[in-house]
Short mmCIF file of C-alpha atoms in Angstrom, two decimals:
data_model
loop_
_atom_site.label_atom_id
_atom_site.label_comp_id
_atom_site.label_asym_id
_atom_site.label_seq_id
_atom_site.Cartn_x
_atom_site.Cartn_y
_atom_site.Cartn_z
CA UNK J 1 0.00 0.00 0.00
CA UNK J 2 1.13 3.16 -0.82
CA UNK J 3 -0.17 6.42 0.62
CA UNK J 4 0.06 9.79 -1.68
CA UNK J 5 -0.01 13.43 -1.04
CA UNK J 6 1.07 16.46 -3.18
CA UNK J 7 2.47 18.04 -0.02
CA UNK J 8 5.92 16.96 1.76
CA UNK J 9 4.89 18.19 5.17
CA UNK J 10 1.45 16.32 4.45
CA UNK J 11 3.59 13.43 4.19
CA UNK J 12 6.20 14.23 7.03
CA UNK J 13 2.84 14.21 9.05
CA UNK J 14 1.82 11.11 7.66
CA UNK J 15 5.09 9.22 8.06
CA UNK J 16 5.00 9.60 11.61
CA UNK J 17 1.44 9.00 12.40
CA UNK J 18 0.87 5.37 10.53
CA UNK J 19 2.40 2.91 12.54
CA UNK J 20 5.49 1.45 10.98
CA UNK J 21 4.18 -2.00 11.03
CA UNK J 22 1.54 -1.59 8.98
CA UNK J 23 3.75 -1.53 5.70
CA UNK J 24 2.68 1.45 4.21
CA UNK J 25 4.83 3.13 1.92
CA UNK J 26 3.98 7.33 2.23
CA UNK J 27 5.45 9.76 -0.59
CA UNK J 28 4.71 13.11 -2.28
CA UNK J 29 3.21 12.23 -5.28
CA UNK J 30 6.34 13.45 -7.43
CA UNK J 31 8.27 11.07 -5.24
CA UNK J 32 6.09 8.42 -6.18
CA UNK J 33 6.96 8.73 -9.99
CA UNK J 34 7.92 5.62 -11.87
CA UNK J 35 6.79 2.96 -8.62
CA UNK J 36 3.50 1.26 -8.18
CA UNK J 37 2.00 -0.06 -5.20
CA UNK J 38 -1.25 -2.67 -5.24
CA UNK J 39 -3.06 -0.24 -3.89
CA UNK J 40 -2.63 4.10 -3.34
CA UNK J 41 -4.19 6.39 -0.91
CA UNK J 42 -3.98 9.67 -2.32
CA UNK J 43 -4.48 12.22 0.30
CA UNK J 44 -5.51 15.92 -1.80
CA UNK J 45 -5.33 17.42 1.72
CA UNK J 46 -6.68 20.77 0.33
CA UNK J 47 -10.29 21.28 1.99
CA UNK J 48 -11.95 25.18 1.88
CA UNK J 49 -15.29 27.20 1.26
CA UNK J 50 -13.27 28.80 -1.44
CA UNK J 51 -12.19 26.02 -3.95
CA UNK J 52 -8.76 26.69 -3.58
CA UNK J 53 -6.34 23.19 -4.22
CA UNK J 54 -3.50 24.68 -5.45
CA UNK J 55 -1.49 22.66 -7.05
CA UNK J 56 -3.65 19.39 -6.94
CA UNK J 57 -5.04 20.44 -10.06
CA UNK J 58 -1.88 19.85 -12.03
CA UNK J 59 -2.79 17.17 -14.35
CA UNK J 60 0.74 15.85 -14.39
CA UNK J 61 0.15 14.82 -10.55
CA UNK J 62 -3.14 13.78 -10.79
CA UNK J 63 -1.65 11.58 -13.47
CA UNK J 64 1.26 9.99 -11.27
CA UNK J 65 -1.44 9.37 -8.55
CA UNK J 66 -4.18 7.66 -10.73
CA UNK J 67 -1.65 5.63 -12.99
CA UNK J 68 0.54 4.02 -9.52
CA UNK J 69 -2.00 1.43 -8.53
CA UNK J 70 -1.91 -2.14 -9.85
CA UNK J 71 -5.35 -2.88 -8.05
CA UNK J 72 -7.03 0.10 -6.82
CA UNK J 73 -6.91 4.08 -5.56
CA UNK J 74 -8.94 5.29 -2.67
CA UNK J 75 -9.24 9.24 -2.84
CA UNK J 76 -9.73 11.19 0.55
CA UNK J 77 -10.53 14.39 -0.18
CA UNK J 78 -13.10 17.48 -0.32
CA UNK J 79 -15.45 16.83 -2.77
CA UNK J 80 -16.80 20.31 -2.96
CA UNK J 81 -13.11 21.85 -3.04
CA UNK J 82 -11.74 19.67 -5.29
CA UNK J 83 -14.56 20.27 -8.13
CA UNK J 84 -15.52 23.89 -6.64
CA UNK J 85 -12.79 25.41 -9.29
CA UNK J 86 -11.28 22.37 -10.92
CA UNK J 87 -12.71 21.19 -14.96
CA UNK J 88 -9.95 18.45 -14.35
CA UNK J 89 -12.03 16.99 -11.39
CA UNK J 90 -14.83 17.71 -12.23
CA UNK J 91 -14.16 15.14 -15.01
CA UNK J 92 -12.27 12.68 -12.73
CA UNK J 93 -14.66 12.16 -10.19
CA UNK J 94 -17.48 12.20 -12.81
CA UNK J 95 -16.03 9.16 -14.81
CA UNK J 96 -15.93 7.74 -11.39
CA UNK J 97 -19.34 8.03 -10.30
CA UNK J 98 -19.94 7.09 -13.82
CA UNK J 99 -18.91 3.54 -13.49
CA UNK J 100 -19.96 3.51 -10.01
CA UNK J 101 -16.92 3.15 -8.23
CA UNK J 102 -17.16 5.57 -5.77
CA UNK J 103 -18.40 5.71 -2.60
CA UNK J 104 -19.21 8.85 -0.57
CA UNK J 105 -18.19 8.59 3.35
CA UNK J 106 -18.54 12.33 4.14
CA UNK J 107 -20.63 14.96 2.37
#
């Protein structure tokens, strides 16, 4: 399993809070480049009333993240932020309610 964020104090943070026996691999998703995991967590971390996710809307990361996983990619994020300001996922998370593979845990 490999856990995902854009942010390197995101993952700092992360590194030190999932215990080390669980076998989780965490990375910035630019550190993540070129490797594959069965499954990825991609944390977008960015949550706010104004729609602001910075630099999670590069397609070139949202690339990495969706292309790493041999078996499957869990998203934890803001739904509203993400797609607040964002055409690029918008799309995403459309073609994944499209083929129903997404499940909502917090609106």
């Amino acid at each position: 399993v490999a856990v995902l964020t854009p942010y390197s104090r995101q993952a700092q943070s992360l590194k030190q809070e999932l215990p080390q026996k669980a076998g989780a691999v965490v990375r910035t998703t630019d550190g993540f480049q070129g490797r594959e995991a069965d499954v990825c967590i991609l944390s977008t971390v960015r949550a706010n009333i104004e729609g602001d996710i910075g630099f999670v809307e590069d397609a070139r990361r949202l690339n990495v993240a969706w292309t790493r996983p041999k078996l499957g990619l869990i998203i934890i994020g803001s739904r509203s932020t993400l797609t607040a300001n964002s055409a690029l996922w918008k799309r995403a998370l459309a073609a994944c309610k499209e083929v129903e593979i997404q499940l909502p845990v917090v609106q």
